[in-house]
Coordinates of C-alpha atoms and ligand atoms in Angstrom, one line a residue:
X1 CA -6.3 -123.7 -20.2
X2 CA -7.1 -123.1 -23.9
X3 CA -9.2 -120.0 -24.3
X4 CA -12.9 -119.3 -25.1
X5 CA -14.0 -117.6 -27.9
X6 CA -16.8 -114.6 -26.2
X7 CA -18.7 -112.3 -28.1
X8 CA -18.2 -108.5 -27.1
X9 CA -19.6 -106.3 -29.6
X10 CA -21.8 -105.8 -32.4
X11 CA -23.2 -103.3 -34.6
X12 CA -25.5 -103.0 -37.9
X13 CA -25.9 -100.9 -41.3
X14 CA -28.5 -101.1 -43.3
X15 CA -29.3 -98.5 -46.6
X16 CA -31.7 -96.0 -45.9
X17 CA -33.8 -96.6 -48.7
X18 CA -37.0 -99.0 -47.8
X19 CA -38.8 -101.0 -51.0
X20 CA -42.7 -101.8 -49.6
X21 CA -44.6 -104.9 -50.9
X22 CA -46.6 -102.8 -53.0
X23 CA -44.1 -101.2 -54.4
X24 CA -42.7 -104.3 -56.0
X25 CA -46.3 -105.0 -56.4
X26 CA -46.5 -101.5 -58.5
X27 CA -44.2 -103.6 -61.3
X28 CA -44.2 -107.2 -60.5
X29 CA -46.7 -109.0 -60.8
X30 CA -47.3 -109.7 -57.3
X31 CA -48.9 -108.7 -53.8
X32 CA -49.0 -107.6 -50.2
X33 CA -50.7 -110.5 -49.7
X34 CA -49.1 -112.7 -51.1
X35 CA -45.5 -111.7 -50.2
X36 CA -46.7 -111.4 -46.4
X37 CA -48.6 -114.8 -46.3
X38 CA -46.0 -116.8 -47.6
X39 CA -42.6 -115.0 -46.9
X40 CA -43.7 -113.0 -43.3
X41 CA -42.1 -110.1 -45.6
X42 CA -43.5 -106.5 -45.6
X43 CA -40.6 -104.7 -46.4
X44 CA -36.6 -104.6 -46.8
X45 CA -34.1 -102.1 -47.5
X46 CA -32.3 -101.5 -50.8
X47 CA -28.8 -100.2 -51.3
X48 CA -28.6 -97.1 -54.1
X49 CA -26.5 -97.4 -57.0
X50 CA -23.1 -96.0 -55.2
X51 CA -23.2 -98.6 -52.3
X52 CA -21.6 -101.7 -52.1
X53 CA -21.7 -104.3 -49.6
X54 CA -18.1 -103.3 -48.5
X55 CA -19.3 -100.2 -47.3
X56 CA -22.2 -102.1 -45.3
X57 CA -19.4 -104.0 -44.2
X58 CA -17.4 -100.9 -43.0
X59 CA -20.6 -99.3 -41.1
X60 CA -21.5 -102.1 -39.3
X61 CA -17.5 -103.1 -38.3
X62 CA -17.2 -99.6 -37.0
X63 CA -20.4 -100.2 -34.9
X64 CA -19.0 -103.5 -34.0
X65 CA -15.7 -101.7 -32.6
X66 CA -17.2 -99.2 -30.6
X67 CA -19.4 -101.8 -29.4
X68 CA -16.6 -103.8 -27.9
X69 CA -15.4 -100.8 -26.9
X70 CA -12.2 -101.2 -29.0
X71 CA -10.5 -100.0 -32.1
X72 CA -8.3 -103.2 -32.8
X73 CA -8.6 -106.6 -33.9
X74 CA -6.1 -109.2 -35.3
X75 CA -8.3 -110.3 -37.9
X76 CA -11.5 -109.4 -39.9
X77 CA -13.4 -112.3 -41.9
X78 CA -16.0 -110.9 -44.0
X79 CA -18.6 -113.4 -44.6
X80 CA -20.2 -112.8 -48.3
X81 CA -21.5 -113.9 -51.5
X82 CA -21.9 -110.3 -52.9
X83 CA -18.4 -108.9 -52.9
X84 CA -17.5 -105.3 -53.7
X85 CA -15.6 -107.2 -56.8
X86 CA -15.0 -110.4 -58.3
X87 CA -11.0 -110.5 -57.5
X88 CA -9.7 -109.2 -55.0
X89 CA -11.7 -110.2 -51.6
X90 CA -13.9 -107.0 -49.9
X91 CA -12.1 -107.8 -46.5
X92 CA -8.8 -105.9 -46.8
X93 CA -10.3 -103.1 -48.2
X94 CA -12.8 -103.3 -44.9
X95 CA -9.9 -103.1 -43.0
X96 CA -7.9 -100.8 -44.3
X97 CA -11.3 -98.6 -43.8
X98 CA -11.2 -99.8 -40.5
X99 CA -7.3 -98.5 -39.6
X100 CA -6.5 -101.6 -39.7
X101 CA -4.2 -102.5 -42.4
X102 CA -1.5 -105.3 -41.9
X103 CA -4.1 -107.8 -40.3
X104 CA -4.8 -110.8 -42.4
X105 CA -8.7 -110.4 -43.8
X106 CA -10.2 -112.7 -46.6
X107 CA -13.7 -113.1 -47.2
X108 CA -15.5 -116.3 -47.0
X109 CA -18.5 -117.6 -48.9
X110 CA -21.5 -120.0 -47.4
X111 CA -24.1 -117.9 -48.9
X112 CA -26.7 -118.1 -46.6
X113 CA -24.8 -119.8 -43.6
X114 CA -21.4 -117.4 -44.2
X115 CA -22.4 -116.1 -40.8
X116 CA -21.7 -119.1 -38.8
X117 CA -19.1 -120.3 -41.0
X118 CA -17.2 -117.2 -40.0
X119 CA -18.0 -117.4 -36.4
X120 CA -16.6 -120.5 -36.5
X121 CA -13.6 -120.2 -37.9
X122 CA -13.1 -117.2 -35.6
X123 CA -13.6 -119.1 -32.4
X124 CA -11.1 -122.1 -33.9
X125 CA -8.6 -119.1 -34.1
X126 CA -9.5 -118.0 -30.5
X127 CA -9.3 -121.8 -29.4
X128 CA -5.9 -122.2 -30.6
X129 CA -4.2 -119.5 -29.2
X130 CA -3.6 -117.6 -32.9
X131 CA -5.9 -114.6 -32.5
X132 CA -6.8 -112.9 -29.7
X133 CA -9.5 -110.7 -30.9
X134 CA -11.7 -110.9 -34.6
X135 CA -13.8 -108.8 -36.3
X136 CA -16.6 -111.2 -37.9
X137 CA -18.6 -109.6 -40.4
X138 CA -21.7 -110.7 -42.8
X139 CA -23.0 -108.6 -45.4
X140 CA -24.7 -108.7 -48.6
X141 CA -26.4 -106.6 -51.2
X142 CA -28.6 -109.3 -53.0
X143 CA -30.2 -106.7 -54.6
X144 CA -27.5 -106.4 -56.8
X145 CA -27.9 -110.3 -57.8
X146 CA -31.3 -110.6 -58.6
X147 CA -33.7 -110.0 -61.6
X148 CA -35.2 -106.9 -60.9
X149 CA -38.4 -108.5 -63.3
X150 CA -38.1 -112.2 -60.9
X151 CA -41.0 -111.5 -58.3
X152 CA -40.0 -114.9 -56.5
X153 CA -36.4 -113.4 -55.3
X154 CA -36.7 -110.0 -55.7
X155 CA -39.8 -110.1 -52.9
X156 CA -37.2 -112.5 -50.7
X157 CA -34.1 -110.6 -50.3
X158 CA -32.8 -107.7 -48.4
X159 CA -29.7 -105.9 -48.2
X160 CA -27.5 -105.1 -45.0
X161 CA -24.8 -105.9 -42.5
X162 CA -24.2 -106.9 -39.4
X163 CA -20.6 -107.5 -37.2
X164 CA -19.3 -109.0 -34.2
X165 CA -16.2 -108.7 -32.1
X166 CA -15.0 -112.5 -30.9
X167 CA -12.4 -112.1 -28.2
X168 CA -10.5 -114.6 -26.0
X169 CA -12.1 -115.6 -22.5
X170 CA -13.7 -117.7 -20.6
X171 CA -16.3 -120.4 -20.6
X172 CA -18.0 -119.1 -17.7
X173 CA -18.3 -115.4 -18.9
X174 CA -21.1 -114.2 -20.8
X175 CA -20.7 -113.9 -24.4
X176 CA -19.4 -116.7 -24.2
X177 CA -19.5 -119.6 -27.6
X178 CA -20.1 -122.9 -27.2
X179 CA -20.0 -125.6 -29.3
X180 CA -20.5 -124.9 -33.4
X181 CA -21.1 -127.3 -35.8
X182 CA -20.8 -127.0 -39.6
X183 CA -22.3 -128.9 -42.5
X184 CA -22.5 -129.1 -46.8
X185 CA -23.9 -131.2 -49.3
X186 CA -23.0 -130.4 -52.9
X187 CA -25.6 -132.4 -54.4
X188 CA -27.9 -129.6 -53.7
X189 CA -25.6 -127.0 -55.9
X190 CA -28.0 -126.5 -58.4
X191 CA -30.7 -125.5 -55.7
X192 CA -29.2 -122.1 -55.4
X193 CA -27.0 -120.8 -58.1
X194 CA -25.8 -117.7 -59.9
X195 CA -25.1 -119.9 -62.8
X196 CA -23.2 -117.3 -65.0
X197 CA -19.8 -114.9 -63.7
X198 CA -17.4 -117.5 -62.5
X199 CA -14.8 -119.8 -64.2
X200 CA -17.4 -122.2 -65.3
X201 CA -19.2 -120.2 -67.0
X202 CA -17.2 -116.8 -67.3
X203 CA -19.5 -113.6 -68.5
X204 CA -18.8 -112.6 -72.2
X205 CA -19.8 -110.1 -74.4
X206 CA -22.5 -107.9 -73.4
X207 CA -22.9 -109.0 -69.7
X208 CA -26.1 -107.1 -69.0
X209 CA -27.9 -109.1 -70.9
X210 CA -26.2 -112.5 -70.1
X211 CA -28.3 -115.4 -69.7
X212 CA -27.9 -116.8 -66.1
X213 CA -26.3 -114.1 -64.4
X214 CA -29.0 -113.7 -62.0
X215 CA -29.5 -115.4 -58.6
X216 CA -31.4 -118.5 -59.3
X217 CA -33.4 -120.7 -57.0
X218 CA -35.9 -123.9 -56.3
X219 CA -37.8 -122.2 -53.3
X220 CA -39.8 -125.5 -52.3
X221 CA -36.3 -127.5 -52.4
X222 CA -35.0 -124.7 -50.3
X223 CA -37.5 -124.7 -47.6
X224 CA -37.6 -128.6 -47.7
X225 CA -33.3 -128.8 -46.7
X226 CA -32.9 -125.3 -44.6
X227 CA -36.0 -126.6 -42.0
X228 CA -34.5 -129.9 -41.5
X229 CA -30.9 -129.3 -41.8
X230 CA -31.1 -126.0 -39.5
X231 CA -33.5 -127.9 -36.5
X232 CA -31.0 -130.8 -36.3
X233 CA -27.8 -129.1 -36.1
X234 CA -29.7 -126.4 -33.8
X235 CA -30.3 -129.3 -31.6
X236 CA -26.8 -131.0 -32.1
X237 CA -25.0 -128.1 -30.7
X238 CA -27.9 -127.7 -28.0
X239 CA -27.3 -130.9 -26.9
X240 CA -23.5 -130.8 -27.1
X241 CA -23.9 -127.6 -24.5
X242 CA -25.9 -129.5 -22.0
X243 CA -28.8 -127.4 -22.4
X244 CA -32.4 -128.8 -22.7
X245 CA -35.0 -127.0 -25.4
X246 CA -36.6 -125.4 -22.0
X247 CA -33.0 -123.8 -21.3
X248 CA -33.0 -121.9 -24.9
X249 CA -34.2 -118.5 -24.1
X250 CA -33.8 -117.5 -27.9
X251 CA -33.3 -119.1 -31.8
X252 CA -32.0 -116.8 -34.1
X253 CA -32.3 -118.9 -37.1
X254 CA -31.2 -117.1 -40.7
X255 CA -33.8 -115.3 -41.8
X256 CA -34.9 -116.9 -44.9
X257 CA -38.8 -117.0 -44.6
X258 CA -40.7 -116.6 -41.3
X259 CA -42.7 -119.9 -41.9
X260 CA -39.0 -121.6 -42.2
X261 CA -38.3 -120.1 -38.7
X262 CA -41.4 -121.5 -37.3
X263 CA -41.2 -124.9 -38.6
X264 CA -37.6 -125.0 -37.1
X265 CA -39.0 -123.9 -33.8
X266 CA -41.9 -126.3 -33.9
X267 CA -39.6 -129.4 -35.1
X268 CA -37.2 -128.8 -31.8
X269 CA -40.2 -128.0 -29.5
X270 CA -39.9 -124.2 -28.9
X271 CA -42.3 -121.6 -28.9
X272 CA -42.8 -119.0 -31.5
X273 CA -42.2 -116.6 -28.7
X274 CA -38.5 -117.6 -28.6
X275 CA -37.7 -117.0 -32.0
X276 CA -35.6 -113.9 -33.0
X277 CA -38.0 -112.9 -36.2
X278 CA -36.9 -109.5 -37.8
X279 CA -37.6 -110.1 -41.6
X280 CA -41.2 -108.6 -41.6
X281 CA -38.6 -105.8 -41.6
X282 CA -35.8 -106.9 -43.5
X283 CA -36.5 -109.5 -45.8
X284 CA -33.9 -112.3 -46.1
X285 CA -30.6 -110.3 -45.8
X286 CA -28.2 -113.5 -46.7
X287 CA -25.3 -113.6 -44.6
X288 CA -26.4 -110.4 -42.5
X289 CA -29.5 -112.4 -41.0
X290 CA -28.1 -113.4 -38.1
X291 CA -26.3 -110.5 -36.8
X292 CA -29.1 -108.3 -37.8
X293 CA -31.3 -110.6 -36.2
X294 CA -29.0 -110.8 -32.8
X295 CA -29.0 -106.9 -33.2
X296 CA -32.7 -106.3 -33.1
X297 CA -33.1 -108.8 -30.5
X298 CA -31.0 -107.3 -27.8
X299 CA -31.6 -103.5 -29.0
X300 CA -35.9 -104.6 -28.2
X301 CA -35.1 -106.2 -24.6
X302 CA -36.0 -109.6 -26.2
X303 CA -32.1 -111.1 -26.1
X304 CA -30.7 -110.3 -22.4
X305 CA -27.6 -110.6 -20.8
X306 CA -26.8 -114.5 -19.7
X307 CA -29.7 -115.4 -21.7
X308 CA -29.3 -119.2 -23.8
X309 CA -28.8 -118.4 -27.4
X310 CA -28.9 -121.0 -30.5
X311 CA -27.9 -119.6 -33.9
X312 CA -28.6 -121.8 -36.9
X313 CA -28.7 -121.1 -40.8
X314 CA -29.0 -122.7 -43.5
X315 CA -27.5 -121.5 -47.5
X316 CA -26.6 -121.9 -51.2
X317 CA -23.8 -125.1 -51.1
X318 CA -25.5 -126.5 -49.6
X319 CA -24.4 -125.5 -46.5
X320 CA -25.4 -125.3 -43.3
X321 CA -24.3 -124.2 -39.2
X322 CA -25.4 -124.2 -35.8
X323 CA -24.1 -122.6 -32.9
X324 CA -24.6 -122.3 -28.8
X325 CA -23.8 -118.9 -26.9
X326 CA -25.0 -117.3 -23.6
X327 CA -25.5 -113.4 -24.4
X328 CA -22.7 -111.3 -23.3
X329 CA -23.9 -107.3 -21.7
X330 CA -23.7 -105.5 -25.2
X331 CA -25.5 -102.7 -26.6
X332 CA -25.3 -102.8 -30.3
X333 CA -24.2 -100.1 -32.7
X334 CA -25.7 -98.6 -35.4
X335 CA -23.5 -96.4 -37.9
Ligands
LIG1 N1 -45.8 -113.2 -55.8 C1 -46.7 -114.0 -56.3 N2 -46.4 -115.3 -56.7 C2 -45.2 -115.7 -56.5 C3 -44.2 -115.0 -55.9 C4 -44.5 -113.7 -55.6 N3 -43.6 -112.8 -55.0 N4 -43.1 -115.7 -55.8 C5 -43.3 -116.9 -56.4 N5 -44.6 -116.9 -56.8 C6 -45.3 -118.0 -57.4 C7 -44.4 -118.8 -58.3 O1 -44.2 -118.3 -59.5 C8 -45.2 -120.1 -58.4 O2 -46.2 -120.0 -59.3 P1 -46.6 -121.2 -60.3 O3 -47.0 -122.3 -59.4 O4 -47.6 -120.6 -61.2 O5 -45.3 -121.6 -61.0 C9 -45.8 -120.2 -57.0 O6 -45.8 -118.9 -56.5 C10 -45.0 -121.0 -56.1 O7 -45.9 -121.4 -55.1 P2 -45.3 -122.2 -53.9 O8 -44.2 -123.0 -54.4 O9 -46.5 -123.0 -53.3 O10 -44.8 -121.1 -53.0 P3 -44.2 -121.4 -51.6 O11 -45.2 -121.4 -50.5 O12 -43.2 -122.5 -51.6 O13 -43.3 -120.1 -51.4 C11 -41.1 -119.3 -51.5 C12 -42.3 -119.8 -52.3 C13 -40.0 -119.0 -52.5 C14 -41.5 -118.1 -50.7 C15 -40.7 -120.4 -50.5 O14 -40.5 -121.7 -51.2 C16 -39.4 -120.1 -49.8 O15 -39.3 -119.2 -49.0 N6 -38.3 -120.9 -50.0 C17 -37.0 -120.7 -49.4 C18 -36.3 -119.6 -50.1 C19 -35.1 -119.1 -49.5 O16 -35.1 -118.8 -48.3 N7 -34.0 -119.0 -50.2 C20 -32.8 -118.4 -49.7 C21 -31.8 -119.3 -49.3 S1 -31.7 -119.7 -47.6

């Protein structure tokens, strides 16, 4: 019998330093108010100048580890959109952190959605017999992507990380993963873009003040696609595990706005109650939402062992993901 992929461990970083409403309200022009009615937002942490997100990464991957309650893995897959470097990846660094150089590690980019993109392609590897054990990680410093003076992201985003180890078992065990489905559309490109820094347009001259370097995005647009897109492949892979909406004990949707989270719930039936809701806290931590959110969830007795879990997110591409998972008996880690 082919394996299942089950999720055994997980642990967190996030920086130290928190950045209030009204301290962005103390320069932008902005407020509580505003930031709290429309985002759910109060606060979110903020990396210092000499952290990247590889070493979020390598926090939260050693909480991961001891987590599981093990020190190796055959492969780490480092879902990000805010790399330690433009060439090469963040993920064999990670590793080689980690003690663990000679395993293959790449990072992976669905913005928003790298979280379940990675999952995914971790439990494919489980499936098929070609890793037994994987380090899944999503981290992100957006606060190194957008314009310190542009009050619509700069209130939005977060930075942190969040890991899991996916090991081979058994359907029947929890921690188990179900079914995962995965989705794009390219048309929507333009709705979130950091136009400037790649091949297309490459960075020139003085980059600081470079025209489009900047995370850039339609917020209305955004709201429109990720509610729609993350309720019907939430309820995809819910129906695809046999479960009804009464069976789902928990949606941790990515954390993008708290209103996005609600509509999503609303749209497949669920109470507000059984959403996993940790950006009042955190802000919109891109591809760290989900494991911070899975984190917080289990660490407050909200997420319990057995327990029906649907992930689903929703990011720059556009892309999107949905996945089904009973909660395995973990205690997370934070390093
Ligand atoms: N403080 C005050 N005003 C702000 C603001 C802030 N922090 N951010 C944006 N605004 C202003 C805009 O400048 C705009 O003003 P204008 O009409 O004068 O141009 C206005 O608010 C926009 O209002 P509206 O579009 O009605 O806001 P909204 O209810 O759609 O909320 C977002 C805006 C960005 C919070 C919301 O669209 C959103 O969360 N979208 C999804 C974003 C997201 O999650 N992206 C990440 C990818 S998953």
């Amino acid at each position: 019998m082919r394996p299942t992929p089950v999720l055994c461990g997980i642990g967190i970083s996030l920086p130290d330093r928190v950045v209030t409403n009204d301290e962005l309200a103390a320069r932008l022009d902005t407020s509580d108010d505003w930031i709290r009615t429309r985002t759910g937002i109060r606060e979110r942490r903020i990396v210092d100048p000499d952290t990247a997100t590889g070493d979020l990464a390598y926090t939260a991957a050693q909480g991961a580890l001891k987590s599981a309650g093990s020190a190796e893995v055959d492969l780490v897959i480092l879902a990000t959109t805010t790399p330690d470097h433009p060439c090469p990846a963040t993920a064999p660094h990670v590793a080689h952190r980690l003690g663990l150089s000679g395993v293959p590690a790449w990072d992976l980019g669905a913005v928003c959605s790298g979280f379940v993109y990675a999952l995914a392609s971790a439990s494919s590897f489980v499936r098929s017999g070609a890793a037994d054990s994987i380090l899944v990680i999503g981290a992100d410093t957006y606060s190194t992507i957008t314009d310190p003076d542009d009050r619509s992201t700069r209130a939005i985003f977060g930075d942190g990380a969040g890991a899991v180890v996916v090991r081979a078992g058994t359907a029947t065990e929890n921690g188990a993963i179900g079914p995962i489905t995965l989705g794009s559309d390219g048309s929507l490109k333009d709705t979130i873009l950091v136009d400037a820094g790649g091949s297309r347009r490459p960075l020139s001259g003085d980059c600081h003040t470079a025209d489009g370097r900047y995370f850039a995005m339609r917020g209305k647009t955004v709201f429109r696609h990720a509610v729609e897109r993350m309720a019907h492949s939430a309820e995809q892979v819910r129906d695809e595990a046999g479960w009804s909406t009464g069976d789902v004990d928990c949606l941790v949707a990515h954390q993008a706005n708290a209103r996005i989270v609600h509509a999503v719930a609303e749209r497949m039936g669920l109470p507000r109650e059984r959403c996993a809701l940790n950006i009042e806290r955190l802000g919109n931590t891109a591809a760290a939402s989900i494991p911070l959110a899975l984190a917080d969830a289990a660490g407050s007795g909200q997420l319990r062992a057995g327990n029906k879990v649907l992930l689903a997110a929703f990011g720059g591409g556009a892309t999107w993901g949905a996945a089904a998972l009973t909660w395995p008996d973990v205690t997370p880690v934070t390093i």
